[in-house]
Short mmCIF file of C-alpha atoms in Angstrom, two decimals:
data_model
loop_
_atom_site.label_atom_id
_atom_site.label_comp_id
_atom_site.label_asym_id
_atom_site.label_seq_id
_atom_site.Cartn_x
_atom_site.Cartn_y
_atom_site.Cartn_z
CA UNK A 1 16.11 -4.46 23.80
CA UNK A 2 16.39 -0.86 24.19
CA UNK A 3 13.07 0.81 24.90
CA UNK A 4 11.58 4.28 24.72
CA UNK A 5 7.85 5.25 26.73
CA UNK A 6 5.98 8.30 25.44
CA UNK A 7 3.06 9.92 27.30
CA UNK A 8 0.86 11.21 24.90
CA UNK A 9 -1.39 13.90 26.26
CA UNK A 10 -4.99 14.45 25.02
CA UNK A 11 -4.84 12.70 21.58
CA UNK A 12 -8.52 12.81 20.66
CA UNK A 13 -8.54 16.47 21.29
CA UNK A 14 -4.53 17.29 19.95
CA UNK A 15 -5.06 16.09 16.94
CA UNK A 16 -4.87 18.95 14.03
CA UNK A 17 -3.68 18.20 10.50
CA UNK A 18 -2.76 14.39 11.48
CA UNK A 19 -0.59 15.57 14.27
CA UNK A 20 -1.30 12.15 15.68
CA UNK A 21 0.95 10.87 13.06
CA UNK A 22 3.95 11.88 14.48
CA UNK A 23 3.35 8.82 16.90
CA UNK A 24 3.36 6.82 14.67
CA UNK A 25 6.55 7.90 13.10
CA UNK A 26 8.27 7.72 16.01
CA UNK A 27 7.04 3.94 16.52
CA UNK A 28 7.92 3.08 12.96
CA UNK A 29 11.26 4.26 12.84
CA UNK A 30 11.67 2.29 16.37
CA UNK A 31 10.75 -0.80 15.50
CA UNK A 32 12.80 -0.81 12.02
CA UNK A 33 15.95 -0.79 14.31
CA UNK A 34 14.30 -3.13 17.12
CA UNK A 35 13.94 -0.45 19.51
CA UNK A 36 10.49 -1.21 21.45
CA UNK A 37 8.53 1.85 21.33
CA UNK A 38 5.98 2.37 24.12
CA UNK A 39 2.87 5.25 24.16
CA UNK A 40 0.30 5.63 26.77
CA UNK A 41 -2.31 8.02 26.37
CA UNK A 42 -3.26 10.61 28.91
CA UNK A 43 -6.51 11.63 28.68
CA UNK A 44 -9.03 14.26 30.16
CA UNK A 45 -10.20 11.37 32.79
CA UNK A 46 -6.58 9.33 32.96
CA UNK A 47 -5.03 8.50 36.90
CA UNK A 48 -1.66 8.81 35.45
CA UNK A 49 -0.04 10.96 38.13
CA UNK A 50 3.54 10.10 37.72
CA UNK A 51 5.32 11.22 34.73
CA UNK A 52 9.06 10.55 35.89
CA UNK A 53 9.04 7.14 33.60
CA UNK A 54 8.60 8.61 30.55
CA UNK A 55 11.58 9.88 27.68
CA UNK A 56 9.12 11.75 25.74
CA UNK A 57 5.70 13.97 26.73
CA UNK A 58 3.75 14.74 23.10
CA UNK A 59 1.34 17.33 22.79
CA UNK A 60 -0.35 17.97 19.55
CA UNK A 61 -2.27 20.84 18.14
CA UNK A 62 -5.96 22.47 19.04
CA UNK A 63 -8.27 25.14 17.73
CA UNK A 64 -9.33 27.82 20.52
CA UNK A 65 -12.08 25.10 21.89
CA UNK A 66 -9.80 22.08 22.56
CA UNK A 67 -7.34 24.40 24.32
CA UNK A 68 -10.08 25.26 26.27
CA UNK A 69 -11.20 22.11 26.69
CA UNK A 70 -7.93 20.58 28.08
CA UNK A 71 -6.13 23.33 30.16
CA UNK A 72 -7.30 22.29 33.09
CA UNK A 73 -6.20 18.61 32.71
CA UNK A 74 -2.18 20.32 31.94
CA UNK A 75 -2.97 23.06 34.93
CA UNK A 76 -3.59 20.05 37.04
CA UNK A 77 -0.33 18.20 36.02
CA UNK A 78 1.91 21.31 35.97
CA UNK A 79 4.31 19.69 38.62
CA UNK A 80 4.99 16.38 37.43
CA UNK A 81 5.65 18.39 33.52
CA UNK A 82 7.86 20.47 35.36
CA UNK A 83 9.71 18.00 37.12
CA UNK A 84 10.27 15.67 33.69
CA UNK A 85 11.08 18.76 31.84
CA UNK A 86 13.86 19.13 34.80
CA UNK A 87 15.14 15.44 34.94
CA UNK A 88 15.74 15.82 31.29
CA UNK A 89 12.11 14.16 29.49
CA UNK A 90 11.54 15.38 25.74
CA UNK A 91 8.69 17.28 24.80
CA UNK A 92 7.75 17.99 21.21
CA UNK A 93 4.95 20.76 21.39
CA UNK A 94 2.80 20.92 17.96
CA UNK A 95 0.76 24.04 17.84
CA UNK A 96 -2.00 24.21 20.45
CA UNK A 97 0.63 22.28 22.86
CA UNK A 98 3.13 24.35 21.95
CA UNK A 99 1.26 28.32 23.28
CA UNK A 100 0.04 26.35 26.26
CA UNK A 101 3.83 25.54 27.50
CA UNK A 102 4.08 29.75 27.56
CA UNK A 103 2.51 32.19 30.02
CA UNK A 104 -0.45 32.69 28.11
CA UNK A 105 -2.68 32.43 24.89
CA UNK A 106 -4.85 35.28 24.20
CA UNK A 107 -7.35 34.52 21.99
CA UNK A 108 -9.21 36.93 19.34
CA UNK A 109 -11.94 37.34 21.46
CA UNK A 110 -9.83 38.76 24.21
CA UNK A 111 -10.00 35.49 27.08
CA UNK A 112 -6.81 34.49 28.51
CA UNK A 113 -6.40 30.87 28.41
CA UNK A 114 -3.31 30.42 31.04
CA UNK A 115 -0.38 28.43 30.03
CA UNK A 116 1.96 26.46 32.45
CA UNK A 117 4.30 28.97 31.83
CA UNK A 118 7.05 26.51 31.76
CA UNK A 119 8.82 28.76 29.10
CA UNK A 120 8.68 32.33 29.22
CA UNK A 121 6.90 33.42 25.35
CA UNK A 122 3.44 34.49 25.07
CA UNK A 123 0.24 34.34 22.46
CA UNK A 124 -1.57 36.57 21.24
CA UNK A 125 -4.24 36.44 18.59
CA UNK A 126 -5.38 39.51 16.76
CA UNK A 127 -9.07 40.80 16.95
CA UNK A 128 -9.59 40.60 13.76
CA UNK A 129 -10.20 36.81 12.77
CA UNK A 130 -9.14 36.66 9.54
CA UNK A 131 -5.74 37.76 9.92
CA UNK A 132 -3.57 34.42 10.03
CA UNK A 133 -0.36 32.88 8.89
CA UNK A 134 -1.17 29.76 6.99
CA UNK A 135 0.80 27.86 4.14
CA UNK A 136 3.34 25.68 3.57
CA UNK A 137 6.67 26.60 5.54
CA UNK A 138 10.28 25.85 5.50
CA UNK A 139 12.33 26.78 8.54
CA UNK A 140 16.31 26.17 8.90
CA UNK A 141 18.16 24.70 12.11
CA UNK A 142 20.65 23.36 13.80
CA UNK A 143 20.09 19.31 14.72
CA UNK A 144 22.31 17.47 16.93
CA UNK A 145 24.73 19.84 15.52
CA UNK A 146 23.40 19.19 11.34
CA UNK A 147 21.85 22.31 9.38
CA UNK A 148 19.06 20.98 8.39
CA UNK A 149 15.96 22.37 6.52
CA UNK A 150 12.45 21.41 8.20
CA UNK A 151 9.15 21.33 6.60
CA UNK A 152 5.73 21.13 7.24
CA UNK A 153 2.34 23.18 7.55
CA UNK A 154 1.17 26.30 9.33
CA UNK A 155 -2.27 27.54 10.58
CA UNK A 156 -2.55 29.90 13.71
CA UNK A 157 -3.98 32.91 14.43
CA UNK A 158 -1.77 33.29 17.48
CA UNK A 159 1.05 35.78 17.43
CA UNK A 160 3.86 33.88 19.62
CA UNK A 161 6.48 36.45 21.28
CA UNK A 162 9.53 36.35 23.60
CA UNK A 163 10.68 33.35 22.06
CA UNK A 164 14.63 33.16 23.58
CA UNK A 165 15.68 30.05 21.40
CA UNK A 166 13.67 29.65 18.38
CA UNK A 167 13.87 26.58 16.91
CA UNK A 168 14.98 27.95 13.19
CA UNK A 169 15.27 30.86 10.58
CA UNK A 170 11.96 31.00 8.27
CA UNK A 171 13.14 30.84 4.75
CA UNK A 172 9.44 30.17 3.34
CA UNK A 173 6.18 31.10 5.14
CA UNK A 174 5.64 33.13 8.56
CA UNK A 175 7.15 31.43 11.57
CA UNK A 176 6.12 32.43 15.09
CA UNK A 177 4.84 35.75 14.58
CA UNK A 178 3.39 37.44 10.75
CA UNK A 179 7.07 39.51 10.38
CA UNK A 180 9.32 37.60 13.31
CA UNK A 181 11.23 35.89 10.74
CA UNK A 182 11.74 32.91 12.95
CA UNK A 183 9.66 29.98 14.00
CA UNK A 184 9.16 27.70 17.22
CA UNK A 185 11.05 26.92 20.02
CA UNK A 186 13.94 24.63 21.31
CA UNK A 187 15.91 23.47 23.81
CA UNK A 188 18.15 20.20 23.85
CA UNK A 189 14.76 18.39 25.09
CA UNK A 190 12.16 20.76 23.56
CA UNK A 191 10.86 21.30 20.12
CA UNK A 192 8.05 23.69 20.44
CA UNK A 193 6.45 24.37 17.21
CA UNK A 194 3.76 25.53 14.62
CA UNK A 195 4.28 22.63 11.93
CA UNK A 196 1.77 20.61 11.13
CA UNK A 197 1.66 17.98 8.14
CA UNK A 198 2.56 15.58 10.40
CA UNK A 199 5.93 17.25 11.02
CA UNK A 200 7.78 14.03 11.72
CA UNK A 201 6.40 12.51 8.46
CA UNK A 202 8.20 15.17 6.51
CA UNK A 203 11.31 15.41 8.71
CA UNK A 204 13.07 12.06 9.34
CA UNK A 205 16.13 13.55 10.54
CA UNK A 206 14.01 15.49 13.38
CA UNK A 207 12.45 12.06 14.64
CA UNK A 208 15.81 10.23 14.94
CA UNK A 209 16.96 13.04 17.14
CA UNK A 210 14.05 12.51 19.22
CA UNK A 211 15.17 9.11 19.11
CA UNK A 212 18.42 9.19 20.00
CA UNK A 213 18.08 11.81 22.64
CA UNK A 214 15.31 9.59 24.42
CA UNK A 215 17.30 6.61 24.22
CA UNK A 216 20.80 8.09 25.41
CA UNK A 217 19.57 10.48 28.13
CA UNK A 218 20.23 7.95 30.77
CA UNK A 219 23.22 5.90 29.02
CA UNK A 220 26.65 6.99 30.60
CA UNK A 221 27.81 5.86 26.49
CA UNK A 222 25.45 7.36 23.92
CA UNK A 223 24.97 5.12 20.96
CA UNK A 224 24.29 6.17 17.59
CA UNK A 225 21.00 5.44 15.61
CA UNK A 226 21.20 2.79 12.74
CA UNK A 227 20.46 4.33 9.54
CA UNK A 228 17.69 3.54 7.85
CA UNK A 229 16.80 3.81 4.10
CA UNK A 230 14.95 7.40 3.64
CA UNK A 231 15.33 7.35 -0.16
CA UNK A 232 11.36 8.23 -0.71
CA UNK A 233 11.22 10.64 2.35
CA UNK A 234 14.16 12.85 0.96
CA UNK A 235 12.84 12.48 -2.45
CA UNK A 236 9.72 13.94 -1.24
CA UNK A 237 11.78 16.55 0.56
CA UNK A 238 14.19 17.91 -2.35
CA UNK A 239 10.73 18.07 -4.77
CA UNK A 240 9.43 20.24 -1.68
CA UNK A 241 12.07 22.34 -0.98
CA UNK A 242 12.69 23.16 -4.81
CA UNK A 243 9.43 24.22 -5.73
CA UNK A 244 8.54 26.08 -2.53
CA UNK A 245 12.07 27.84 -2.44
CA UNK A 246 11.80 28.35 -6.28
CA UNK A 247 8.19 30.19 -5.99
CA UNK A 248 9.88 32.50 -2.78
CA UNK A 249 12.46 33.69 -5.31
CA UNK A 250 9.82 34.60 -8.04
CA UNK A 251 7.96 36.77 -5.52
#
């Protein structure tokens, strides 16, 4: 049986809008094609110190206090995420995860929370509070070589910058910065992003390239996924996309 292993870093904390559920997503859309689906948690007081066996590192999203809260904890495993990020590991960054991958998220009050600076965008968040991008949001990008049209949920104050490979074109709502016009970022093995919802939920053709990419990475013959029967999730989707896209025209 084919098998994938997830590390999922500081889910009690990471957890914003249900971004939880994207685990189970992924572990639903596993087991309907009889792939065994494995997640450990890493938590602020986990001995994991090896993070070579795992196809996919998950970080979900934080307010200012739970980024606080675990920095440390990533600081102190910056290696061993540098090293999977190297030997080819996915990581899907939601939000909170997603700033912390950067150099840097500046918060409103001025403090510099350090990132990893695995990637080479910033965050900044503007003195004054209220001024955020929240709202639905549709962005548009290439998957595994498919336009596709994602969906899902924004809410940061943080302005991300110097953002080389976004992951898509905004076509509805704000994106990485207020007027950047494009949201998140992505590599082959990265999806960095600001989508709540969960974003998996509303996305099935974004998990099954998580999928597949986790279960070929080490397979000298990639194999292609089984469909499955998405009839309700796209459903969902077209209603979505018609009356969001519908009410962007009108304005």
């Amino acid at each position: 049986m084919d098998e994938i292993k997830i590390l999922h870093m500081f889910p009690a904390l990471l957890n914003l809008y249900g971004d939880s559920g994207n685990m189970e997503v992924l572990k639903y859309r596993c087991a309907m094609r009889n792939i065994r689906c494995t997640v450990d948690e890493y938590n602020i007081d986990s001995d994991i110190t090896d993070f070579s066996g795992y196809d996919l590192i998950y970080l979900g999203g934080g307010a200012d206090l739970e980024q606080n809260a675990i920095s440390g904890g990533l600081m102190k495993n910056k290696e061993e995420i540098f090293k999977a990020h190297a030997a080819g590991a996915f990581l899907l960054l939601i939000c909170g995860g997603y700033q912390l991958m950067g150099k840097f998220y500046r918060d409103s009050n001025g403090i510099e929370i350090p990132g990893l600076g695995l990637f080479d965008y910033y965050t900044t968040a503007s003195r004054e509070k209220s001024s955020r991008c929240i709202g639905n949001i549709i962005v548009e990008a290439e998957i595994d070589g498919v336009s596709t049209k994602i969906i899902g949920f924004e809410n940061h104050g943080g302005m991300t910058e110097n953002v080389k490979t976004p992951l898509g074109k905004v076509l509805y709502g704000f994106g990485n910065t207020e007027k950047s016009g494009y949201e998140g970022y992505f590599e082959k093995n990265v999806i960095a992003t600001y989508l709540h919802g969960p974003l998996l939920s509303k996305n099935p053709a974004v998990a099954d390239y998580i999928i597949k990419y986790c279960l070929n990475r080490k397979k000298s013959q990639p194999a292609e996924l089984a469909p499955l029967d998405d009839t309700i999730e796209n459903k969902c989707r077209e209603m979505l996309l018609e009356r969001l896209l519908k009410s962007n025209e009108k304005d």
